[in-house]
mmCIF file of C-alpha atoms and ligand atoms in Angstrom:
data_model
loop_
_atom_site.group_PDB
_atom_site.id
_atom_site.type_symbol
_atom_site.label_atom_id
_atom_site.label_comp_id
_atom_site.label_asym_id
_atom_site.label_seq_id
_atom_site.Cartn_x
_atom_site.Cartn_y
_atom_site.Cartn_z
ATOM 1 C CA MET G 27 100.727 109.380 135.625
ATOM 2 C CA ASN G 28 103.601 111.663 136.058
ATOM 3 C CA GLN G 29 104.158 110.356 139.697
ATOM 4 C CA LEU G 30 104.109 106.742 138.417
ATOM 5 C CA LYS G 31 107.697 105.096 139.133
ATOM 6 C CA THR G 32 109.283 104.318 135.804
ATOM 7 C CA PRO G 33 109.726 102.011 134.126
ATOM 8 C CA TYR G 34 106.176 100.445 133.698
ATOM 9 C CA TYR G 35 104.161 98.711 131.104
ATOM 10 C CA MET G 36 100.868 100.568 130.434
ATOM 11 C CA CYS G 37 98.258 98.652 128.855
ATOM 12 C CA GLU G 38 95.083 100.930 127.883
ATOM 13 C CA GLU G 39 91.893 99.022 128.272
ATOM 14 C CA SER G 40 90.274 100.874 125.437
ATOM 15 C CA LEU G 41 92.778 99.820 122.996
ATOM 16 C CA LEU G 42 92.459 96.272 124.205
ATOM 17 C CA ARG G 43 88.725 96.551 123.727
ATOM 18 C CA LYS G 44 88.927 98.011 120.153
ATOM 19 C CA ASN G 45 91.094 94.919 119.433
ATOM 20 C CA LEU G 46 88.910 92.363 121.064
ATOM 21 C CA GLU G 47 85.680 94.075 119.376
ATOM 22 C CA LEU G 48 87.570 93.517 115.890
ATOM 23 C CA LEU G 49 88.155 89.739 116.780
ATOM 24 C CA ASP G 50 84.685 89.325 117.917
ATOM 25 C CA TYR G 51 83.402 90.643 114.777
ATOM 26 C CA VAL G 52 85.651 88.003 113.172
ATOM 27 C CA GLN G 53 84.011 85.343 115.261
ATOM 28 C CA ARG G 54 80.386 86.389 114.565
ATOM 29 C CA GLN G 55 80.538 86.782 110.733
ATOM 30 C CA SER G 56 83.022 83.913 110.185
ATOM 31 C CA GLY G 57 81.599 81.187 112.929
ATOM 32 C CA ALA G 58 85.098 80.820 113.980
ATOM 33 C CA LYS G 59 86.253 80.723 117.684
ATOM 34 C CA ILE G 60 89.037 82.731 118.874
ATOM 35 C CA ILE G 61 91.446 81.848 121.692
ATOM 36 C CA LEU G 62 93.795 83.861 123.315
ATOM 37 C CA ALA G 63 97.528 82.313 122.931
ATOM 38 C CA LEU G 64 99.007 83.303 126.537
ATOM 39 C CA LYS G 65 102.648 83.023 125.099
ATOM 40 C CA GLY G 66 101.925 86.477 123.561
ATOM 41 C CA PHE G 67 100.019 88.380 126.013
ATOM 42 C CA ALA G 68 99.224 87.290 129.449
ATOM 43 C CA MET G 69 98.211 90.182 131.578
ATOM 44 C CA TRP G 70 95.537 88.480 133.515
ATOM 45 C CA SER G 71 94.268 91.562 135.154
ATOM 46 C CA THR G 72 92.690 92.393 131.791
ATOM 47 C CA PHE G 73 91.061 88.930 131.538
ATOM 48 C CA PRO G 74 87.924 90.256 132.930
ATOM 49 C CA LEU G 75 87.582 92.202 129.932
ATOM 50 C CA VAL G 76 89.068 89.682 127.266
ATOM 51 C CA LYS G 77 86.648 87.068 128.315
ATOM 52 C CA GLN G 78 83.726 89.198 127.385
ATOM 53 C CA TYR G 79 84.781 88.428 123.821
ATOM 54 C CA LEU G 80 87.393 85.493 123.380
ATOM 55 C CA LYS G 81 86.363 81.958 123.818
ATOM 56 C CA GLY G 82 89.316 80.764 125.688
ATOM 57 C CA CYS G 83 93.237 80.540 125.956
ATOM 58 C CA THR G 84 95.677 78.431 124.432
ATOM 59 C CA SER G 85 98.617 77.512 126.585
ATOM 60 C CA SER G 86 101.959 76.197 125.869
ATOM 61 C CA GLY G 87 102.398 73.556 128.666
ATOM 62 C CA LEU G 88 101.213 73.136 132.520
ATOM 63 C CA HIS G 89 101.973 76.650 133.744
ATOM 64 C CA GLU G 90 99.988 78.665 131.086
ATOM 65 C CA ALA G 91 97.101 76.128 131.193
ATOM 66 C CA LEU G 92 96.874 76.714 135.269
ATOM 67 C CA LEU G 93 96.846 80.501 134.651
ATOM 68 C CA ALA G 94 93.899 79.882 131.742
ATOM 69 C CA ARG G 95 92.102 77.787 133.891
ATOM 70 C CA GLU G 96 92.592 80.028 137.095
ATOM 71 C CA GLU G 97 92.094 83.253 135.545
ATOM 72 C CA PHE G 98 90.182 83.009 132.232
ATOM 73 C CA ALA G 99 88.041 79.749 132.194
ATOM 74 C CA LYS G 100 87.377 79.058 136.135
ATOM 75 C CA ASP G 101 83.611 78.025 136.366
ATOM 76 C CA ASN G 102 82.818 78.850 133.016
ATOM 77 C CA LYS G 103 82.112 75.753 130.943
ATOM 78 C CA ASN G 104 81.889 77.929 127.782
ATOM 79 C CA LEU G 105 85.396 79.107 128.037
ATOM 80 C CA GLU G 106 88.083 76.603 126.972
ATOM 81 C CA VAL G 107 91.438 75.846 127.955
ATOM 82 C CA HIS G 108 93.736 74.325 124.856
ATOM 83 C CA THR G 109 97.236 73.044 125.684
ATOM 84 C CA TYR G 110 99.945 72.223 123.170
ATOM 85 C CA SER G 111 103.328 71.443 124.225
ATOM 86 C CA PRO G 112 106.186 70.538 121.788
ATOM 87 C CA ALA G 113 106.519 67.286 124.255
ATOM 88 C CA TYR G 114 104.816 66.620 127.495
ATOM 89 C CA LYS G 115 106.398 65.254 130.711
ATOM 90 C CA ASP G 116 105.051 62.365 132.628
ATOM 91 C CA GLU G 117 105.219 64.663 135.835
ATOM 92 C CA ASP G 118 102.835 67.396 134.170
ATOM 93 C CA ILE G 119 100.745 65.216 131.909
ATOM 94 C CA ASP G 120 97.831 64.385 134.495
ATOM 95 C CA GLU G 121 97.320 67.749 135.774
ATOM 96 C CA ILE G 122 97.402 69.118 132.488
ATOM 97 C CA ALA G 123 94.613 66.330 131.489
ATOM 98 C CA ARG G 124 92.362 67.613 134.362
ATOM 99 C CA ILE G 125 92.344 71.465 133.340
ATOM 100 C CA SER G 126 92.429 71.252 129.623
ATOM 101 C CA ASP G 127 89.627 70.916 127.211
ATOM 102 C CA HIS G 128 91.763 70.381 124.338
ATOM 103 C CA ILE G 129 95.272 68.618 124.374
ATOM 104 C CA VAL G 130 97.271 69.099 121.090
ATOM 105 C CA PHE G 131 100.090 66.641 120.531
ATOM 106 C CA ASN G 132 103.081 67.552 118.347
ATOM 107 C CA SER G 133 103.864 64.008 117.275
ATOM 108 C CA PRO G 134 102.118 60.572 116.709
ATOM 109 C CA ASN G 135 104.596 59.108 119.430
ATOM 110 C CA GLN G 136 103.749 61.606 122.252
ATOM 111 C CA LEU G 137 99.866 60.991 121.277
ATOM 112 C CA PHE G 138 100.048 57.132 121.597
ATOM 113 C CA LYS G 139 102.214 57.520 124.585
ATOM 114 C CA TYR G 140 99.510 59.615 126.585
ATOM 115 C CA ALA G 141 95.990 59.527 124.745
ATOM 116 C CA THR G 142 94.973 56.434 127.093
ATOM 117 C CA ARG G 143 96.035 58.066 129.987
ATOM 118 C CA VAL G 144 94.604 61.345 129.684
ATOM 119 C CA LYS G 145 91.408 60.412 128.392
ATOM 120 C CA GLU G 146 91.200 58.196 131.634
ATOM 121 C CA ILE G 147 91.396 61.291 133.852
ATOM 122 C CA ASN G 148 89.509 63.536 131.617
ATOM 123 C CA ARG G 149 86.926 61.905 129.374
ATOM 124 C CA HIS G 150 85.692 65.267 127.812
ATOM 125 C CA VAL G 151 88.964 66.178 126.538
ATOM 126 C CA SER G 152 89.416 66.456 122.963
ATOM 127 C CA LEU G 153 92.564 65.473 121.469
ATOM 128 C CA SER G 154 94.428 66.932 118.282
ATOM 129 C CA LEU G 155 97.505 66.586 116.417
ATOM 130 C CA ARG G 156 99.680 69.533 115.377
ATOM 131 C CA ILE G 157 100.477 69.294 111.803
ATOM 132 C CA ASN G 158 103.579 70.929 110.090
ATOM 133 C CA PRO G 159 102.084 71.457 106.803
ATOM 134 C CA GLU G 160 105.637 72.627 105.433
ATOM 135 C CA GLN G 161 104.506 75.771 103.818
ATOM 136 C CA SER G 162 105.175 79.220 105.439
ATOM 137 C CA SER G 163 106.387 82.571 104.383
ATOM 138 C CA SER G 164 107.252 83.605 108.015
ATOM 139 C CA PRO G 165 109.533 86.684 107.860
ATOM 140 C CA LYS G 166 112.212 85.313 110.060
ATOM 141 C CA ASP G 167 113.932 81.836 110.693
ATOM 142 C CA ILE G 168 113.487 82.175 114.310
ATOM 143 C CA TYR G 169 109.456 82.755 113.805
ATOM 144 C CA ASN G 170 109.168 79.962 111.231
ATOM 145 C CA PRO G 171 107.491 76.820 112.473
ATOM 146 C CA CYS G 172 107.757 75.155 108.996
ATOM 147 C CA GLY G 173 111.470 75.836 108.541
ATOM 148 C CA LEU G 174 114.125 73.422 107.759
ATOM 149 C CA TYR G 175 114.381 70.788 110.410
ATOM 150 C CA SER G 176 111.568 72.297 112.183
ATOM 151 C CA ARG G 177 110.709 70.156 115.343
ATOM 152 C CA LEU G 178 107.081 71.794 115.640
ATOM 153 C CA GLY G 179 104.278 69.694 114.224
ATOM 154 C CA THR G 180 104.081 66.267 112.273
ATOM 155 C CA THR G 181 104.716 66.233 108.415
ATOM 156 C CA LEU G 182 102.836 64.286 106.080
ATOM 157 C CA ALA G 183 105.809 62.102 105.992
ATOM 158 C CA ASN G 184 105.555 61.456 109.626
ATOM 159 C CA PHE G 185 101.720 61.228 109.704
ATOM 160 C CA ASP G 186 100.462 58.115 111.148
ATOM 161 C CA GLU G 187 96.922 57.002 110.236
ATOM 162 C CA ARG G 188 96.750 55.388 113.587
ATOM 163 C CA VAL G 189 96.286 58.558 115.258
ATOM 164 C CA LEU G 190 92.656 59.141 113.633
ATOM 165 C CA GLU G 191 91.340 56.796 116.393
ATOM 166 C CA HIS G 192 92.063 59.368 119.119
ATOM 167 C CA ILE G 193 91.825 62.802 117.682
ATOM 168 C CA ASP G 194 88.711 64.941 116.795
ATOM 169 C CA GLY G 195 91.066 67.984 115.233
ATOM 170 C CA LEU G 196 94.177 69.029 113.604
ATOM 171 C CA ASN G 197 96.269 72.166 114.296
ATOM 172 C CA PHE G 198 98.697 74.102 112.500
ATOM 173 C CA HIS G 199 100.542 76.848 113.221
ATOM 174 C CA ALA G 200 102.342 78.644 110.325
ATOM 175 C CA LEU G 201 102.253 82.500 110.499
ATOM 176 C CA CYS G 202 104.051 85.178 112.107
ATOM 177 C CA GLU G 203 102.477 88.601 111.979
ATOM 178 C CA GLN G 204 100.978 87.751 108.503
ATOM 179 C CA ASP G 205 97.996 88.797 106.161
ATOM 180 C CA VAL G 206 95.207 86.510 104.657
ATOM 181 C CA ASP G 207 97.222 85.835 101.371
ATOM 182 C CA ALA G 208 99.666 84.086 103.623
ATOM 183 C CA LEU G 209 96.989 82.051 105.468
ATOM 184 C CA GLU G 210 95.534 81.068 101.979
ATOM 185 C CA ASP G 211 99.239 79.894 100.717
ATOM 186 C CA VAL G 212 99.373 77.520 103.666
ATOM 187 C CA LEU G 213 95.719 76.212 103.496
ATOM 188 C CA GLU G 214 96.191 75.258 100.074
ATOM 189 C CA VAL G 215 99.098 73.261 100.990
ATOM 190 C CA PHE G 216 97.500 71.887 104.247
ATOM 191 C CA GLU G 217 94.193 71.015 102.381
ATOM 192 C CA ALA G 218 96.188 69.197 99.359
ATOM 193 C CA LYS G 219 98.139 66.977 101.817
ATOM 194 C CA PHE G 220 95.488 66.479 104.641
ATOM 195 C CA SER G 221 91.999 67.302 103.634
ATOM 196 C CA LYS G 222 91.281 63.349 103.350
ATOM 197 C CA TYR G 223 91.436 63.317 107.000
ATOM 198 C CA PHE G 224 88.974 66.275 107.497
ATOM 199 C CA LYS G 225 85.880 63.973 107.418
ATOM 200 C CA ASN G 226 87.010 62.464 110.862
ATOM 201 C CA MET G 227 87.406 65.789 112.466
ATOM 202 C CA LYS G 228 85.208 67.985 114.376
ATOM 203 C CA TYR G 229 87.580 71.141 114.205
ATOM 204 C CA ILE G 230 90.542 72.587 112.468
ATOM 205 C CA ASN G 231 92.865 75.054 114.459
ATOM 206 C CA PHE G 232 94.605 77.665 112.413
ATOM 207 C CA GLY G 233 97.092 78.626 114.908
ATOM 208 C CA GLY G 234 98.183 81.941 115.525
ATOM 209 C CA GLY G 235 100.446 84.880 113.537
ATOM 210 C CA HIS G 236 97.041 86.301 111.973
ATOM 211 C CA HIS G 237 97.669 90.052 112.086
ATOM 212 C CA ILE G 238 94.217 90.825 112.313
ATOM 213 C CA THR G 239 94.248 93.973 114.340
ATOM 214 C CA LYS G 240 97.041 95.646 112.079
ATOM 215 C CA LYS G 241 95.796 98.557 110.140
ATOM 216 C CA GLY G 242 95.318 97.082 106.421
ATOM 217 C CA TYR G 243 94.667 93.611 107.267
ATOM 218 C CA ASP G 244 92.176 92.327 105.139
ATOM 219 C CA VAL G 245 89.381 91.449 107.671
ATOM 220 C CA GLU G 246 86.579 90.651 105.052
ATOM 221 C CA LYS G 247 88.834 88.330 103.192
ATOM 222 C CA LEU G 248 89.837 86.217 106.382
ATOM 223 C CA ILE G 249 86.072 86.177 107.059
ATOM 224 C CA GLY G 250 85.384 84.652 103.704
ATOM 225 C CA VAL G 251 88.054 82.165 103.799
ATOM 226 C CA ILE G 252 87.227 80.901 107.055
ATOM 227 C CA LYS G 253 83.329 80.638 105.941
ATOM 228 C CA GLU G 254 84.365 78.776 102.782
ATOM 229 C CA PHE G 255 86.458 76.370 104.848
ATOM 230 C CA LYS G 256 84.047 75.616 107.343
ATOM 231 C CA ALA G 257 81.211 74.933 104.711
ATOM 232 C CA LYS G 258 83.526 72.776 102.413
ATOM 233 C CA TYR G 259 84.659 70.502 105.301
ATOM 234 C CA ASN G 260 81.900 70.781 107.969
ATOM 235 C CA VAL G 261 84.344 71.612 110.855
ATOM 236 C CA ASP G 262 84.749 74.284 113.296
ATOM 237 C CA VAL G 263 87.666 76.419 112.835
ATOM 238 C CA TYR G 264 89.796 78.057 115.848
ATOM 239 C CA LEU G 265 92.195 80.696 115.526
ATOM 240 C CA GLU G 266 94.673 81.505 118.243
ATOM 241 C CA PRO G 267 96.401 84.886 118.048
ATOM 242 C CA GLY G 268 98.464 86.393 120.716
ATOM 243 C CA GLU G 269 100.169 89.336 119.300
ATOM 244 C CA ALA G 270 96.797 90.600 117.346
ATOM 245 C CA VAL G 271 95.386 90.515 120.883
ATOM 246 C CA GLY G 272 98.036 92.739 122.458
ATOM 247 C CA TRP G 273 99.000 94.701 119.403
ATOM 248 C CA GLN G 274 99.082 98.333 119.896
ATOM 249 C CA THR G 275 97.435 98.525 123.324
ATOM 250 C CA GLY G 276 100.087 100.255 125.266
ATOM 251 C CA THR G 277 103.479 101.339 125.983
ATOM 252 C CA LEU G 278 106.849 100.787 127.878
ATOM 253 C CA VAL G 279 107.523 104.047 129.784
ATOM 254 C CA SER G 280 111.136 104.759 130.847
ATOM 255 C CA SER G 281 113.070 107.399 132.105
ATOM 256 C CA VAL G 282 116.615 109.143 131.093
ATOM 257 C CA LEU G 283 119.160 108.407 134.028
ATOM 258 C CA ASP G 284 122.145 109.744 132.410
ATOM 259 C CA ILE G 285 123.626 111.490 128.943
ATOM 260 C CA VAL G 286 126.954 110.501 127.743
ATOM 261 C CA HIS G 287 128.889 111.200 124.911
ATOM 262 C CA ASN G 288 131.086 108.884 122.861
ATOM 263 C CA GLY G 289 131.140 109.919 119.350
ATOM 264 C CA MET G 290 127.380 110.660 119.560
ATOM 265 C CA ASP G 291 124.966 111.272 122.551
ATOM 266 C CA ILE G 292 123.895 108.488 124.185
ATOM 267 C CA ALA G 293 121.029 108.526 126.543
ATOM 268 C CA ILE G 294 121.085 105.730 129.220
ATOM 269 C CA LEU G 295 117.598 104.622 130.356
ATOM 270 C CA ASP G 296 116.014 102.789 133.434
ATOM 271 C CA THR G 297 114.719 99.983 131.175
ATOM 272 C CA SER G 298 116.654 97.499 128.792
ATOM 273 C CA ALA G 299 116.254 96.172 125.406
ATOM 274 C CA GLU G 300 117.714 92.860 126.382
ATOM 275 C CA ALA G 301 115.560 92.351 129.498
ATOM 276 C CA HIS G 302 112.359 94.379 128.605
ATOM 277 C CA MET G 303 111.919 94.404 125.103
ATOM 278 C CA PRO G 304 113.495 91.373 123.916
ATOM 279 C CA ASP G 305 112.197 90.990 120.578
ATOM 280 C CA THR G 306 113.893 94.072 119.600
ATOM 281 C CA LEU G 307 116.937 92.156 119.684
ATOM 282 C CA ALA G 308 115.680 88.741 118.726
ATOM 283 C CA MET G 309 113.638 89.583 115.841
ATOM 284 C CA PRO G 310 115.111 92.016 115.601
ATOM 285 C CA TYR G 311 112.918 95.481 114.967
ATOM 286 C CA ARG G 312 113.202 98.971 116.003
ATOM 287 C CA ALA G 313 110.609 100.075 118.667
ATOM 288 C CA MET G 314 108.837 103.480 117.884
ATOM 289 C CA VAL G 315 109.292 106.165 120.505
ATOM 290 C CA ARG G 316 106.617 108.594 120.911
ATOM 291 C CA GLY G 317 107.744 112.287 119.402
ATOM 292 C CA SER G 318 110.891 110.851 117.682
ATOM 293 C CA GLY G 319 112.289 110.711 113.980
ATOM 294 C CA GLU G 320 114.900 108.668 112.505
ATOM 295 C CA ALA G 321 118.524 109.277 113.582
ATOM 296 C CA GLY G 322 119.315 112.803 111.938
ATOM 297 C CA GLU G 323 115.834 113.772 110.980
ATOM 298 C CA LYS G 324 115.160 116.120 113.779
ATOM 299 C CA ARG G 325 117.670 118.339 115.418
ATOM 300 C CA TYR G 326 119.067 116.251 118.470
ATOM 301 C CA THR G 327 120.003 112.525 117.790
ATOM 302 C CA TYR G 328 120.409 110.265 120.547
ATOM 303 C CA ARG G 329 121.392 106.444 120.922
ATOM 304 C CA PHE G 330 119.125 104.534 123.582
ATOM 305 C CA GLY G 331 120.805 102.053 125.683
ATOM 306 C CA GLY G 332 119.445 100.157 128.681
ATOM 307 C CA ASN G 333 121.071 100.209 132.192
ATOM 308 C CA THR G 334 122.742 96.849 131.878
ATOM 309 C CA CYS G 335 126.306 95.893 131.310
ATOM 310 C CA LEU G 336 125.519 94.325 127.834
ATOM 311 C CA ALA G 337 127.271 96.553 125.403
ATOM 312 C CA GLY G 338 124.486 95.635 122.810
ATOM 313 C CA ASP G 339 121.512 96.548 125.169
ATOM 314 C CA ILE G 340 120.706 99.157 122.630
ATOM 315 C CA MET G 341 117.229 100.093 121.675
ATOM 316 C CA GLY G 342 118.297 102.162 118.626
ATOM 317 C CA ASP G 343 119.111 105.925 117.460
ATOM 318 C CA TYR G 344 116.376 108.411 117.783
ATOM 319 C CA SER G 345 116.129 112.417 117.335
ATOM 320 C CA PHE G 346 113.977 115.066 119.021
ATOM 321 C CA GLU G 347 113.184 118.706 118.152
ATOM 322 C CA GLU G 348 114.426 119.604 121.611
ATOM 323 C CA PRO G 349 117.411 118.222 123.687
ATOM 324 C CA LEU G 350 116.593 115.392 126.123
ATOM 325 C CA HIS G 351 117.345 116.097 129.739
ATOM 326 C CA VAL G 352 118.202 113.723 132.868
ATOM 327 C CA GLY G 353 114.745 112.538 134.400
ATOM 328 C CA ASP G 354 112.885 112.985 130.734
ATOM 329 C CA LYS G 355 110.228 110.386 129.959
ATOM 330 C CA VAL G 356 110.892 108.091 127.003
ATOM 331 C CA ILE G 357 107.931 106.336 125.750
ATOM 332 C CA PHE G 358 108.257 103.038 123.473
ATOM 333 C CA GLU G 359 104.955 102.287 121.290
ATOM 334 C CA ASP G 360 103.344 99.157 121.179
ATOM 335 C CA GLN G 361 105.207 97.143 124.123
ATOM 336 C CA ILE G 362 102.299 94.891 125.362
ATOM 337 C CA HIS G 363 102.701 91.672 123.534
ATOM 338 C CA TYR G 364 105.819 89.509 123.852
ATOM 339 C CA THR G 365 107.541 91.710 126.346
ATOM 340 C CA PHE G 366 106.473 91.151 130.045
ATOM 341 C CA VAL G 367 105.708 87.415 129.072
ATOM 342 C CA LYS G 368 109.433 87.040 128.555
ATOM 343 C CA ASN G 369 111.222 89.407 130.731
ATOM 344 C CA THR G 370 114.263 88.716 132.733
ATOM 345 C CA THR G 371 116.008 89.811 135.687
ATOM 346 C CA PHE G 372 119.254 89.942 133.708
ATOM 347 C CA ASN G 373 121.777 92.244 135.660
ATOM 348 C CA GLY G 374 119.450 92.371 138.751
ATOM 349 C CA ILE G 375 117.654 95.025 136.733
ATOM 350 C CA LYS G 376 114.221 95.795 138.121
ATOM 351 C CA LEU G 377 111.102 94.354 136.246
ATOM 352 C CA PRO G 378 109.087 97.237 134.611
ATOM 353 C CA SER G 379 105.772 97.768 136.737
ATOM 354 C CA LEU G 380 102.440 96.644 135.120
ATOM 355 C CA VAL G 381 99.764 99.295 134.987
ATOM 356 C CA ILE G 382 96.387 99.382 133.393
ATOM 357 C CA LEU G 383 94.907 102.504 132.003
ATOM 358 C CA ARG G 384 90.952 101.761 132.430
ATOM 359 C CA GLU G 385 88.274 103.129 130.333
ATOM 360 C CA ASP G 386 87.349 105.352 132.761
ATOM 361 C CA GLU G 387 90.910 107.191 132.940
ATOM 362 C CA THR G 388 91.935 105.848 136.131
ATOM 363 C CA VAL G 389 95.308 104.263 136.471
ATOM 364 C CA ASP G 390 95.801 101.044 138.301
ATOM 365 C CA VAL G 391 99.292 99.977 139.192
ATOM 366 C CA ILE G 392 98.660 96.309 139.244
ATOM 367 C CA LYS G 393 101.899 94.857 139.937
ATOM 368 C CA GLU G 394 105.446 96.420 141.225
ATOM 369 C CA PHE G 395 108.448 94.259 141.128
ATOM 370 C CA GLY G 396 111.465 94.659 143.442
ATOM 371 C CA TYR G 397 114.636 92.641 144.756
ATOM 372 C CA GLN G 398 112.592 89.553 146.101
ATOM 373 C CA ASP G 399 111.467 88.870 142.294
ATOM 374 C CA TYR G 400 115.472 88.780 141.449
ATOM 375 C CA LYS G 401 116.576 86.864 144.551
ATOM 376 C CA GLY G 402 113.576 84.344 144.420
ATOM 377 C CA ARG G 403 114.650 82.973 141.117
ATOM 378 C CA LEU G 404 118.069 82.203 142.509
ATOM 379 C CA SER G 405 119.417 80.497 145.159
HETATM 380 C C1 LIG I 522 103.007 81.523 119.111
HETATM 381 C C2 LIG I 522 101.835 80.762 119.079
HETATM 382 C C3 LIG I 522 100.564 81.208 118.782
HETATM 383 C C4 LIG I 522 100.444 82.631 118.799
HETATM 384 O O1 LIG I 522 101.082 83.445 117.743
HETATM 385 P P1 LIG I 522 100.962 84.981 117.570
HETATM 386 O O2 LIG I 522 101.999 85.150 116.414
HETATM 387 O O3 LIG I 522 101.190 85.612 118.818
HETATM 388 O O4 LIG I 522 99.796 85.153 116.900
HETATM 389 C C5 LIG I 522 99.563 80.251 118.599
HETATM 390 N N1 LIG I 522 99.681 79.216 118.442
HETATM 391 C C6 LIG I 522 100.766 78.647 118.597
HETATM 392 C C7 LIG I 522 101.058 77.191 118.652
HETATM 393 C C8 LIG I 522 102.143 79.300 118.960
HETATM 394 O O5 LIG I 522 103.139 78.718 119.007
#
């Protein structure tokens, strides 16, 4: 591993399998179907493993749906491709209809516009409407689909009963890194507003944001909530986590390029918070670094900055027992979800390679990036 060129993301298959086994336990005990939200984790070289457990993928539009069909659900009728977009375009919808098993519409308008057309192309496709239950305790506005003026989902006031002749299901997505209590709060409001329509439905999709694989998540309670819901309304239940699939399954490994001093010691790394760990700035949160403490906790404190010209491209301040040197590796923990799916080539900085640590301990560099990946997006 010491010979690998940094930066790289390394996904550990054994950790991924551990998450998948827990998610599968939830499926088997509760009867829910769990599908992967590609938005959060789309390292498709791991899909041969993922599809041993999960029932399909949910995609946010044509490109993710194509990936789901090609790399996950190819030639297997038991694996499902679900597609949801805040709004579909004429130029995409026919192909989406051909490759999707479920199409979820964001508004009655969009549903009326496309329902007949997609059914003519694919009479097996199941249609659903995304509901905005207007109840969420999401920790951050940027991740709150039920916040003030949210465009995501149909509120009760905007619900048009004429949708009922087209749909088999209802979706909501209202959580972000949350526990079962938050789900129960959403369900209470969702049921109070919409349960009168459940008798027309084959399934209810509880969206993502369930932090099932996080230590301390009450898995047994979730199973109970799902079983009760299924029994009460006689519907199938879907969950579509992204983060919980990739949660703590690997690292972003970088190298120290230089150490400069300006009021404090600052290490410049061959990666970037802005380009390679975007949620650390968007959420924001402080990524853990292996072997480090808080600033000042251990003897030598450094600020970590990215190798871009953005002043705010800072990962945070970290301390170590031993001084850092140029060439040392810095390992950011838990950098597999919402990282490479969001990366940019800002500043022309090289994209981190994608590496899989297989269960037999072999290391596969599955993708390396270079100048063409930068140039190819420009003209
Ligand atoms: C983002 C998203 C998900 C996945 O959310 P996680 O927080 O990664 O579990 C699922 N469904 C929808 C509609 C989403 O937008």
